């Protein structure tokens, strides 16, 4: 009986994934049937088509670039803020993009993206995601640069380290777990983003999330389930790769 | 020799240091006693180059230091916390300053090994900082500082976070090492006993003004330091 809440929680999390798995192999599964009448690989056969690879490649490139650029810029900016007398005042700007929902924010920016001919383009979607993820990284790292890390940096200078050595030999290695964690989180934000990608991408930048939505609109549950399975794959791989460090407390 | 002439520092309208002057010959430890918030840390940070002075001059061996960045002053600042680099083991923490100076590998190895013996940390050489006790961490921090033979050590209540027994051991250790290696240091503390024990020279910092004393007796006799009151208290217990 004591295990019941735990089992309920596992089921709650696992159920959507189980559903995607079943639906991706189901043949002619229609309401009100509770279980598919048969199985097929035909949805997966569609993976051989060029569109899938293109969508997966687009999503992966976007997530890797957004994660890498936002993490690097956020770390650098938060370090600068931590040295500033008016850090809190500057930090307020980082909250600004979160005053609206991402979709409304994207609609607000659409005019500028159209004017700059970035709407419907990969660089436009990348820029749109960076506008949201860069402040996230700044907020993430601002608390990382606490008094202890600032004192460690100052001590390194007095030991004879120049600014470059302080970055490469102290700040970056000491912050490795935090950098990985931030990259991982931004990767997921970008990977699963639909609203901003579809508004700024105008449906022409066909990431996996955009593809899933299009299949759902076409009532093609099988292809939507295959896309959803593909969507889950990289985060699961990342989770598996990073499980050791995610279980560790991020500390310096 | 470290020489400080008329250092002033204000934060906004608050004057933290006022016309601070002192001299510290090689091999001496100046113990600076003062309450929390009296400007002790600001003084050390200015000497280290971590904060600019508003006015005044800092000289080391007659060379003006004011315009030099901290990494070129050869003045190591030690905090209350050991602040060991968590990604490096004990050996690499101690070797840090020598690696920055591109010391040849053979010489580096010999110096680190010799210092580990002196610090009594040979057995811990390959351990990570997280696996050390508070006293061991402070010894590593101390080793990391002295291996680069700094002109002056700036000690900001370095044993303040230790338990009384470990603190006493570290005080003994510091005294022996400072004497043996002829270290020059400014040691700030709010602990009377520690100031008396660690210093070979003494000063009292209060409301941004530094009073230096020619002898230990003069330091003890000054009612401002509170040492005589403390002695009276223990006599009457």
PDB file of N, CA, C and O in Angstrom, chain A residues 148 151-152 154-163 165 169-170 173-174 252, chain B residues 50 70-71 75-77 79 81 83-87 96 99-101 144 148:
ATOM      1  N   UNK A 148      31.307  33.304  -2.847  1.00  0.00           N
ATOM      2  CA  UNK A 148      32.368  32.299  -2.778  1.00  0.00           C
ATOM      3  C   UNK A 148      33.149  32.223  -4.094  1.00  0.00           C
ATOM      4  O   UNK A 148      34.379  32.213  -4.100  1.00  0.00           O
ATOM      5  N   UNK A 151      35.152  35.378  -4.632  1.00  0.00           N
ATOM      6  CA  UNK A 151      36.368  35.391  -3.801  1.00  0.00           C
ATOM      7  C   UNK A 151      37.419  34.437  -4.387  1.00  0.00           C
ATOM      8  O   UNK A 151      38.613  34.730  -4.349  1.00  0.00           O
ATOM      9  N   UNK A 152      36.957  33.307  -4.934  1.00  0.00           N
ATOM     10  CA  UNK A 152      37.894  32.359  -5.544  1.00  0.00           C
ATOM     11  C   UNK A 152      38.575  33.003  -6.750  1.00  0.00           C
ATOM     12  O   UNK A 152      39.770  32.818  -6.980  1.00  0.00           O
ATOM     13  N   UNK A 154      39.038  36.282  -7.163  1.00  0.00           N
ATOM     14  CA  UNK A 154      39.964  37.309  -6.654  1.00  0.00           C
ATOM     15  C   UNK A 154      41.244  36.654  -6.136  1.00  0.00           C
ATOM     16  O   UNK A 154      42.359  37.123  -6.410  1.00  0.00           O
ATOM     17  N   UNK A 155      41.092  35.547  -5.420  1.00  0.00           N
ATOM     18  CA  UNK A 155      42.258  34.833  -4.892  1.00  0.00           C
ATOM     19  C   UNK A 155      43.161  34.365  -6.038  1.00  0.00           C
ATOM     20  O   UNK A 155      44.391  34.462  -5.950  1.00  0.00           O
ATOM     21  N   UNK A 156      42.551  33.885  -7.127  1.00  0.00           N
ATOM     22  CA  UNK A 156      43.331  33.403  -8.272  1.00  0.00           C
ATOM     23  C   UNK A 156      44.180  34.531  -8.855  1.00  0.00           C
ATOM     24  O   UNK A 156      45.333  34.316  -9.227  1.00  0.00           O
ATOM     25  N   UNK A 157      43.580  35.728  -8.917  1.00  0.00           N
ATOM     26  CA  UNK A 157      44.363  36.881  -9.406  1.00  0.00           C
ATOM     27  C   UNK A 157      45.576  37.110  -8.516  1.00  0.00           C
ATOM     28  O   UNK A 157      46.677  37.325  -9.004  1.00  0.00           O
ATOM     29  N   UNK A 158      45.365  37.059  -7.195  1.00  0.00           N
ATOM     30  CA  UNK A 158      46.499  37.345  -6.301  1.00  0.00           C
ATOM     31  C   UNK A 158      47.550  36.231  -6.356  1.00  0.00           C
ATOM     32  O   UNK A 158      48.693  36.457  -6.004  1.00  0.00           O
ATOM     33  N   UNK A 159      47.146  35.044  -6.811  1.00  0.00           N
ATOM     34  CA  UNK A 159      48.125  33.957  -6.968  1.00  0.00           C
ATOM     35  C   UNK A 159      48.924  34.105  -8.261  1.00  0.00           C
ATOM     36  O   UNK A 159      49.807  33.316  -8.542  1.00  0.00           O
ATOM     37  N   UNK A 160      48.553  35.099  -9.067  1.00  0.00           N
ATOM     38  CA  UNK A 160      49.329  35.396 -10.268  1.00  0.00           C
ATOM     39  C   UNK A 160      48.605  35.084 -11.566  1.00  0.00           C
ATOM     40  O   UNK A 160      49.199  35.179 -12.645  1.00  0.00           O
ATOM     41  N   UNK A 161      47.335  34.688 -11.493  1.00  0.00           N
ATOM     42  CA  UNK A 161      46.610  34.361 -12.727  1.00  0.00           C
ATOM     43  C   UNK A 161      46.111  35.629 -13.406  1.00  0.00           C
ATOM     44  O   UNK A 161      45.504  36.475 -12.758  1.00  0.00           O
ATOM     45  N   UNK A 162      46.359  35.741 -14.704  1.00  0.00           N
ATOM     46  CA  UNK A 162      45.796  36.847 -15.487  1.00  0.00           C
ATOM     47  C   UNK A 162      44.341  36.520 -15.833  1.00  0.00           C
ATOM     48  O   UNK A 162      43.891  35.405 -15.562  1.00  0.00           O
ATOM     49  N   UNK A 163      43.626  37.483 -16.463  1.00  0.00           N
ATOM     50  CA  UNK A 163      42.209  37.244 -16.760  1.00  0.00           C
ATOM     51  C   UNK A 163      41.964  35.964 -17.573  1.00  0.00           C
ATOM     52  O   UNK A 163      41.034  35.215 -17.312  1.00  0.00           O
ATOM     53  N   UNK A 165      43.848  33.195 -17.725  1.00  0.00           N
ATOM     54  CA  UNK A 165      44.079  32.012 -16.883  1.00  0.00           C
ATOM     55  C   UNK A 165      42.935  31.838 -15.887  1.00  0.00           C
ATOM     56  O   UNK A 165      42.533  30.708 -15.586  1.00  0.00           O
ATOM     57  N   UNK A 169      41.439  28.337 -16.291  1.00  0.00           N
ATOM     58  CA  UNK A 169      41.912  27.408 -15.255  1.00  0.00           C
ATOM     59  C   UNK A 169      41.021  27.378 -14.018  1.00  0.00           C
ATOM     60  O   UNK A 169      41.141  26.472 -13.201  1.00  0.00           O
ATOM     61  N   UNK A 170      40.189  28.419 -13.859  1.00  0.00           N
ATOM     62  CA  UNK A 170      39.371  28.463 -12.634  1.00  0.00           C
ATOM     63  C   UNK A 170      37.879  28.505 -12.961  1.00  0.00           C
ATOM     64  O   UNK A 170      37.147  27.545 -12.703  1.00  0.00           O
ATOM     65  N   UNK A 173      36.415  25.510 -15.445  1.00  0.00           N
ATOM     66  CA  UNK A 173      36.395  24.165 -14.842  1.00  0.00           C
ATOM     67  C   UNK A 173      35.532  24.079 -13.585  1.00  0.00           C
ATOM     68  O   UNK A 173      34.820  23.099 -13.393  1.00  0.00           O
ATOM     69  N   UNK A 174      35.583  25.119 -12.754  1.00  0.00           N
ATOM     70  CA  UNK A 174      34.787  25.097 -11.518  1.00  0.00           C
ATOM     71  C   UNK A 174      33.288  25.097 -11.851  1.00  0.00           C
ATOM     72  O   UNK A 174      32.484  24.489 -11.159  1.00  0.00           O
ATOM     73  N   UNK A 252      30.300  24.396  -5.683  1.00  0.00           N
ATOM     74  CA  UNK A 252      31.705  24.733  -5.943  1.00  0.00           C
ATOM     75  C   UNK A 252      32.455  24.627  -4.640  1.00  0.00           C
ATOM     76  O   UNK A 252      31.868  24.636  -3.587  1.00  0.00           O
TER      77      UNK A 252
ATOM     78  N   UNK B  50      42.892  44.427  -5.251  1.00  0.00           N
ATOM     79  CA  UNK B  50      41.524  44.004  -5.583  1.00  0.00           C
ATOM     80  C   UNK B  50      40.552  45.180  -5.485  1.00  0.00           C
ATOM     81  O   UNK B  50      39.431  45.100  -5.979  1.00  0.00           O
ATOM     82  N   UNK B  70      46.359  42.971  -9.629  1.00  0.00           N
ATOM     83  CA  UNK B  70      46.670  42.048  -8.517  1.00  0.00           C
ATOM     84  C   UNK B  70      47.642  40.938  -8.898  1.00  0.00           C
ATOM     85  O   UNK B  70      48.485  40.546  -8.086  1.00  0.00           O
ATOM     86  N   UNK B  71      47.536  40.438 -10.141  1.00  0.00           N
ATOM     87  CA  UNK B  71      48.378  39.300 -10.532  1.00  0.00           C
ATOM     88  C   UNK B  71      49.859  39.673 -10.668  1.00  0.00           C
ATOM     89  O   UNK B  71      50.701  38.793 -10.788  1.00  0.00           O
ATOM     90  N   UNK B  75      51.329  39.640  -4.003  1.00  0.00           N
ATOM     91  CA  UNK B  75      50.745  39.737  -2.654  1.00  0.00           C
ATOM     92  C   UNK B  75      49.525  38.813  -2.633  1.00  0.00           C
ATOM     93  O   UNK B  75      48.537  39.100  -3.292  1.00  0.00           O
ATOM     94  N   UNK B  76      49.642  37.700  -1.935  1.00  0.00           N
ATOM     95  CA  UNK B  76      48.557  36.703  -1.965  1.00  0.00           C
ATOM     96  C   UNK B  76      47.575  36.967  -0.829  1.00  0.00           C
ATOM     97  O   UNK B  76      47.961  37.153   0.322  1.00  0.00           O
ATOM     98  N   UNK B  77      46.308  36.969  -1.206  1.00  0.00           N
ATOM     99  CA  UNK B  77      45.225  37.245  -0.248  1.00  0.00           C
ATOM    100  C   UNK B  77      44.621  35.919   0.191  1.00  0.00           C
ATOM    101  O   UNK B  77      44.170  35.133  -0.642  1.00  0.00           O
ATOM    102  N   UNK B  79      41.628  34.126   2.371  1.00  0.00           N
ATOM    103  CA  UNK B  79      40.330  34.391   3.007  1.00  0.00           C
ATOM    104  C   UNK B  79      40.127  33.470   4.210  1.00  0.00           C
ATOM    105  O   UNK B  79      40.905  32.544   4.452  1.00  0.00           O
ATOM    106  N   UNK B  81      37.782  31.362   4.419  1.00  0.00           N
ATOM    107  CA  UNK B  81      37.558  30.050   3.835  1.00  0.00           C
ATOM    108  C   UNK B  81      38.756  29.676   2.979  1.00  0.00           C
ATOM    109  O   UNK B  81      39.360  30.557   2.351  1.00  0.00           O
ATOM    110  N   UNK B  83      38.945  28.117   0.151  1.00  0.00           N
ATOM    111  CA  UNK B  83      38.675  28.345  -1.273  1.00  0.00           C
ATOM    112  C   UNK B  83      39.604  27.543  -2.178  1.00  0.00           C
ATOM    113  O   UNK B  83      40.206  28.079  -3.120  1.00  0.00           O
ATOM    114  N   UNK B  84      39.722  26.257  -1.873  1.00  0.00           N
ATOM    115  CA  UNK B  84      40.529  25.392  -2.747  1.00  0.00           C
ATOM    116  C   UNK B  84      39.769  25.177  -4.046  1.00  0.00           C
ATOM    117  O   UNK B  84      38.535  25.190  -4.051  1.00  0.00           O
ATOM    118  N   UNK B  85      40.501  24.966  -5.120  1.00  0.00           N
ATOM    119  CA  UNK B  85      39.844  24.734  -6.408  1.00  0.00           C
ATOM    120  C   UNK B  85      39.249  23.322  -6.393  1.00  0.00           C
ATOM    121  O   UNK B  85      39.993  22.339  -6.280  1.00  0.00           O
ATOM    122  N   UNK B  86      37.925  23.209  -6.507  1.00  0.00           N
ATOM    123  CA  UNK B  86      37.293  21.903  -6.303  1.00  0.00           C
ATOM    124  C   UNK B  86      37.574  20.887  -7.402  1.00  0.00           C
ATOM    125  O   UNK B  86      37.379  19.697  -7.199  1.00  0.00           O
ATOM    126  N   UNK B  87      38.066  21.374  -8.569  1.00  0.00           N
ATOM    127  CA  UNK B  87      38.334  20.441  -9.668  1.00  0.00           C
ATOM    128  C   UNK B  87      39.773  19.936  -9.655  1.00  0.00           C
ATOM    129  O   UNK B  87      40.154  19.147 -10.516  1.00  0.00           O
ATOM    130  N   UNK B  96      49.327  25.136  -8.373  1.00  0.00           N
ATOM    131  CA  UNK B  96      48.604  26.096  -9.222  1.00  0.00           C
ATOM    132  C   UNK B  96      49.460  27.315  -9.615  1.00  0.00           C
ATOM    133  O   UNK B  96      49.609  27.630 -10.792  1.00  0.00           O
ATOM    134  N   UNK B  99      52.431  26.481 -11.874  1.00  0.00           N
ATOM    135  CA  UNK B  99      52.019  26.181 -13.258  1.00  0.00           C
ATOM    136  C   UNK B  99      51.762  27.479 -14.024  1.00  0.00           C
ATOM    137  O   UNK B  99      52.101  27.583 -15.196  1.00  0.00           O
ATOM    138  N   UNK B 100      51.159  28.463 -13.325  1.00  0.00           N
ATOM    139  CA  UNK B 100      50.914  29.754 -13.976  1.00  0.00           C
ATOM    140  C   UNK B 100      52.223  30.404 -14.399  1.00  0.00           C
ATOM    141  O   UNK B 100      52.290  31.083 -15.416  1.00  0.00           O
ATOM    142  N   UNK B 101      53.266  30.167 -13.582  1.00  0.00           N
ATOM    143  CA  UNK B 101      54.575  30.774 -13.871  1.00  0.00           C
ATOM    144  C   UNK B 101      55.418  29.902 -14.791  1.00  0.00           C
ATOM    145  O   UNK B 101      56.598  30.178 -14.986  1.00  0.00           O
ATOM    146  N   UNK B 144      49.478  26.598  -1.067  1.00  0.00           N
ATOM    147  CA  UNK B 144      49.246  27.139  -2.411  1.00  0.00           C
ATOM    148  C   UNK B 144      49.737  28.594  -2.494  1.00  0.00           C
ATOM    149  O   UNK B 144      50.216  29.035  -3.535  1.00  0.00           O
ATOM    150  N   UNK B 148      54.650  30.140  -4.067  1.00  0.00           N
ATOM    151  CA  UNK B 148      55.091  31.119  -5.078  1.00  0.00           C
ATOM    152  C   UNK B 148      55.952  32.222  -4.454  1.00  0.00           C
ATOM    153  O   UNK B 148      56.288  33.202  -5.110  1.00  0.00           O
TER     154      UNK B 148
END
